[in-house]
Backbone as JSON, one array per atom type, in Angstrom:
{
  "sequence": "XXXXXXXXXXXXXXXXXXXXXXXXXXXXXXXXXXXXXXXXXXXXXXXXXXXXXXXXXXXXXXXXXXXXXXXXXXXXXXXXXXXXXXXXXXXXXXXXXXXXXXXXXXXXXXXX",
  "N": [[0.86, -1.18, 0.0], [0.51, 2.2, -0.75], [2.04, 5.15, 0.69], [0.24, 7.48, 0.91], [-2.27, 6.13, 0.9], [-1.97, 4.62, 3.23], [-2.12, 6.62, 5.17], [-4.7, 7.59, 4.72], [-6.3, 5.3, 5.28], [-5.58, 4.89, 7.94], [-6.67, 7.18, 9.07], [-9.37, 6.67, 8.58], [-9.79, 4.55, 10.23], [-10.74, 5.17, 12.73], [-13.74, 5.37, 14.58], [-14.96, 7.79, 15.37], [-13.87, 9.65, 13.61], [-14.88, 8.64, 11.21], [-17.57, 9.1, 11.65], [-17.57, 11.88, 11.69], [-16.88, 12.41, 9.01], [-19.18, 11.4, 7.79], [-21.06, 13.25, 8.7], [-20.16, 15.51, 7.37], [-20.81, 14.93, 4.8], [-23.26, 15.96, 4.27], [-23.05, 18.83, 4.31], [-20.83, 21.7, 4.48], [-19.39, 22.39, 7.68], [-19.18, 24.24, 10.74], [-16.48, 24.03, 13.07], [-17.29, 23.92, 15.76], [-19.92, 23.03, 15.47], [-19.48, 20.52, 14.39], [-18.34, 19.29, 16.6], [-20.41, 19.21, 18.42], [-22.33, 16.9, 18.62], [-20.8, 14.96, 19.9], [-19.6, 13.37, 22.85], [-17.21, 14.51, 23.98], [-14.21, 16.48, 24.38], [-13.73, 19.73, 22.84], [-11.11, 20.06, 22.09], [-10.29, 17.43, 21.67], [-11.89, 16.73, 19.46], [-10.83, 18.56, 17.67], [-8.3, 17.46, 17.31], [-8.98, 15.08, 15.98], [-10.01, 16.24, 13.66], [-7.68, 17.36, 12.69], [-6.22, 15.06, 11.98], [-7.86, 14.07, 9.94], [-7.61, 16.19, 8.15], [-4.86, 16.13, 7.59], [-4.78, 13.74, 6.22], [-6.01, 14.49, 3.96], [-8.7, 14.22, 3.67], [-10.54, 16.05, 4.56], [-10.9, 19.63, 4.39], [-9.97, 22.64, 6.08], [-11.11, 25.87, 6.75], [-10.81, 29.24, 7.63], [-13.37, 31.46, 8.21], [-14.09, 34.56, 8.77], [-14.45, 34.69, 12.18], [-14.83, 32.05, 12.52], [-14.01, 28.63, 12.13], [-14.31, 26.49, 9.44], [-15.23, 23.26, 8.21], [-14.78, 21.08, 5.47], [-15.72, 18.43, 3.37], [-13.46, 16.57, 1.42], [-13.62, 14.87, -1.31], [-11.84, 13.6, -3.12], [-9.63, 12.14, -2.05], [-10.96, 10.06, -0.79], [-11.98, 8.8, -3.02], [-9.64, 7.77, -4.14], [-8.92, 5.82, -2.24], [-11.21, 4.21, -2.43], [-11.03, 3.35, -5.08], [-8.74, 1.76, -4.92], [-9.7, -0.22, -3.17], [-11.73, -1.33, -4.71], [-10.43, -3.01, -6.38], [-10.46, -5.43, -5.11], [-12.98, -6.3, -5.33], [-13.8, -8.17, -7.47], [-16.01, -9.03, -8.98], [-17.81, -6.94, -9.19], [-19.13, -4.04, -7.49], [-17.68, -3.13, -4.35], [-18.9, -4.22, -1.28], [-19.13, -2.14, 1.14], [-20.3, -2.05, 3.66], [-20.44, -4.74, 4.4], [-17.72, -5.26, 4.43], [-16.91, -3.6, 6.54], [-18.28, -4.85, 8.66], [-16.97, -7.31, 8.62], [-14.35, -6.48, 9.3], [-14.86, -5.49, 11.89], [-15.6, -7.84, 13.2], [-13.25, -9.35, 12.94], [-11.35, -7.71, 14.18], [-12.32, -7.29, 16.72], [-11.63, -9.31, 18.75], [-8.9, -8.79, 18.92], [-8.78, -6.13, 19.8], [-9.93, -6.35, 22.3], [-7.97, -7.6, 23.72], [-6.12, -5.69, 24.31]],
  "CA": [[0.0, 0.0, 0.0], [1.32, 3.41, -0.82], [1.96, 5.97, 1.89], [-1.02, 8.23, 1.03], [-3.34, 5.22, 1.29], [-1.76, 4.3, 4.64], [-2.63, 7.75, 5.96], [-6.16, 7.62, 4.56], [-6.92, 4.2, 6.02], [-5.38, 5.14, 9.37], [-7.67, 8.18, 9.45], [-10.68, 6.04, 8.53], [-9.86, 3.48, 11.22], [-11.37, 5.63, 13.97], [-15.18, 5.57, 14.38], [-15.31, 9.21, 15.5], [-13.52, 10.32, 12.35], [-15.85, 8.21, 10.19], [-18.82, 9.83, 11.94], [-17.37, 13.27, 11.24], [-16.98, 12.41, 7.55], [-20.6, 11.23, 7.45], [-21.73, 14.53, 8.95], [-19.74, 16.47, 6.36], [-21.43, 14.58, 3.52], [-24.43, 16.82, 4.11], [-22.68, 20.21, 4.02], [-19.72, 22.23, 5.28], [-19.82, 22.64, 9.05], [-18.26, 24.9, 11.65], [-15.85, 23.08, 13.99], [-18.12, 23.77, 16.96], [-21.07, 22.21, 15.09], [-18.97, 19.16, 14.25], [-18.07, 18.76, 17.94], [-21.63, 19.2, 19.24], [-22.95, 15.62, 18.97], [-19.87, 14.05, 20.56], [-19.39, 13.58, 24.29], [-15.77, 14.66, 24.17], [-13.83, 17.89, 24.38], [-13.46, 20.38, 21.56], [-9.7, 19.78, 21.77], [-10.24, 16.08, 21.12], [-12.46, 16.79, 18.11], [-9.86, 19.27, 16.85], [-7.25, 16.5, 16.95], [-9.55, 14.23, 14.94], [-10.07, 17.05, 12.44], [-6.3, 17.48, 12.22], [-5.88, 13.79, 11.32], [-8.61, 14.04, 8.68], [-7.02, 17.2, 7.27], [-3.55, 15.61, 7.17], [-5.04, 12.67, 5.25], [-6.61, 15.1, 2.77], [-10.11, 13.86, 3.6], [-11.29, 17.29, 4.74], [-10.12, 20.87, 4.46], [-10.48, 23.58, 7.07], [-10.95, 27.25, 6.29], [-11.31, 30.23, 8.57], [-14.26, 32.47, 7.63], [-14.31, 35.46, 9.9], [-13.93, 34.12, 13.42], [-15.28, 30.66, 12.59], [-13.3, 27.68, 11.29], [-15.24, 25.6, 8.76], [-14.71, 22.0, 7.69], [-15.39, 20.69, 4.2], [-15.32, 17.13, 2.88], [-12.67, 16.56, 0.18], [-13.88, 13.5, -1.74], [-10.84, 13.0, -4.0], [-8.85, 11.13, -1.33], [-11.84, 8.9, -0.6], [-12.04, 8.11, -4.31], [-8.39, 7.01, -4.3], [-9.05, 4.63, -1.39], [-12.27, 3.4, -3.0], [-10.49, 2.73, -6.28], [-7.85, 0.69, -4.47], [-10.51, -1.29, -2.59], [-12.53, -1.98, -5.76], [-9.61, -4.07, -6.95], [-10.77, -6.66, -4.42], [-14.36, -6.67, -5.69], [-13.62, -8.6, -8.86], [-17.27, -9.26, -9.69], [-18.73, -5.83, -9.02], [-18.78, -3.08, -6.46], [-17.33, -3.63, -3.03], [-19.9, -3.98, -0.25], [-18.38, -1.54, 2.25], [-20.94, -2.42, 4.92], [-19.98, -6.09, 4.71], [-16.29, -5.14, 4.74], [-16.82, -3.03, 7.89], [-18.7, -5.91, 9.59], [-15.86, -8.26, 8.65], [-13.27, -5.9, 10.1], [-15.28, -5.43, 13.29], [-15.54, -9.2, 13.72], [-11.86, -9.77, 13.0], [-10.58, -6.86, 15.07], [-12.88, -7.29, 18.06], [-10.8, -10.05, 19.71], [-7.6, -8.12, 19.07], [-8.95, -4.93, 20.58], [-10.25, -6.69, 23.68], [-6.73, -8.05, 24.35], [-5.28, -4.54, 24.65]],
  "C": [[0.9, 1.24, 0.0], [1.11, 4.25, 0.43], [0.67, 6.8, 1.98], [-2.19, 7.34, 1.44], [-3.2, 4.81, 2.75], [-2.36, 5.38, 5.53], [-4.14, 7.82, 5.9], [-6.8, 6.53, 5.41], [-6.7, 4.34, 7.52], [-6.4, 6.16, 9.87], [-9.06, 7.56, 9.51], [-10.87, 4.96, 9.59], [-10.62, 3.88, 12.48], [-12.87, 5.91, 13.74], [-15.62, 7.03, 14.53], [-15.01, 9.95, 14.21], [-14.46, 9.9, 11.23], [-17.18, 8.93, 10.4], [-18.72, 11.28, 11.47], [-17.5, 13.35, 9.72], [-18.43, 12.25, 7.1], [-21.37, 12.53, 7.63], [-21.41, 15.53, 7.84], [-20.25, 16.12, 4.97], [-22.59, 15.52, 3.22], [-24.05, 18.23, 3.65], [-21.43, 20.57, 4.82], [-20.26, 22.53, 6.68], [-18.74, 23.4, 9.81], [-17.72, 23.84, 12.62], [-16.72, 22.85, 15.22], [-19.36, 22.93, 16.67], [-20.67, 20.75, 14.91], [-18.83, 18.53, 15.64], [-19.34, 18.51, 18.74], [-22.18, 17.82, 19.58], [-22.07, 14.66, 19.77], [-19.71, 14.4, 22.04], [-17.89, 13.57, 24.58], [-15.43, 16.13, 24.05], [-13.64, 18.42, 22.96], [-12.02, 20.12, 21.13], [-9.55, 18.39, 21.15], [-10.77, 16.05, 19.69], [-11.48, 17.51, 17.18], [-8.71, 18.36, 16.43], [-7.74, 15.56, 15.85], [-9.6, 14.98, 13.61], [-8.68, 17.24, 11.84], [-5.86, 16.24, 11.46], [-6.58, 13.71, 9.96], [-8.05, 15.03, 7.66], [-5.68, 16.71, 6.72], [-3.7, 14.5, 6.12], [-5.66, 13.21, 3.96], [-8.09, 14.79, 2.63], [-11.04, 15.05, 3.83], [-10.33, 18.46, 4.58], [-10.76, 21.74, 5.52], [-10.15, 24.99, 6.59], [-11.54, 28.18, 7.33], [-12.13, 31.26, 7.79], [-14.67, 33.39, 8.77], [-13.67, 34.87, 11.14], [-14.23, 32.63, 13.55], [-14.45, 29.8, 11.64], [-14.3, 26.65, 10.76], [-14.53, 24.37, 8.24], [-15.5, 21.6, 6.45], [-14.84, 19.33, 3.79], [-14.55, 17.29, 1.57], [-12.72, 15.14, -0.38], [-12.79, 12.84, -2.58], [-10.02, 11.91, -3.3], [-9.69, 9.88, -1.07], [-11.95, 8.1, -1.89], [-10.8, 7.25, -4.52], [-8.45, 5.72, -3.48], [-10.1, 3.68, -1.95], [-11.79, 2.66, -4.24], [-9.58, 1.56, -5.92], [-8.67, -0.49, -3.96], [-11.32, -2.02, -3.66], [-11.74, -3.06, -6.47], [-9.88, -5.42, -6.3], [-12.19, -7.14, -4.71], [-14.41, -7.07, -7.14], [-14.93, -8.7, -9.64], [-18.25, -8.12, -9.53], [-18.25, -4.91, -7.93], [-18.5, -3.75, -5.13], [-18.41, -3.26, -2.04], [-19.18, -3.47, 1.0], [-18.99, -1.88, 3.6], [-20.48, -3.82, 5.35], [-18.5, -6.07, 5.1], [-16.11, -4.6, 6.15], [-17.23, -4.07, 8.94], [-17.59, -6.95, 9.73], [-14.73, -7.74, 9.52], [-13.62, -5.86, 11.58], [-15.18, -6.81, 13.93], [-14.09, -9.65, 13.91], [-11.06, -9.0, 14.04], [-11.07, -6.91, 16.51], [-12.04, -8.09, 19.06], [-9.45, -9.39, 19.95], [-7.7, -6.9, 19.96], [-9.24, -5.24, 22.03], [-9.02, -7.16, 24.43], [-5.9, -6.88, 24.85], [-5.58, -3.99, 26.0]]
}
């Protein structure tokens, strides 16, 4: 796997970051609005946003006194293209892939 894909998949590995990306599918959001549904600090959400920005999955822009987040779909397309190589007979079922990963990783995570 190439380094950019490593960064993308590392960013996607966290459920909070995946939830943030899902929220940004709807529209650009202010950082404070992104943080609102989570029971964690704004600093913690800012770190997640930093990881997503470093992976190129989102961009952040200051508009006046408010920092806005925007989904950047090109990096997701690169990851999707790579993953489609494993779906030889059609599109990759990402829900099934996520369930598979959860099943496989659950015992490993409980050992930590």
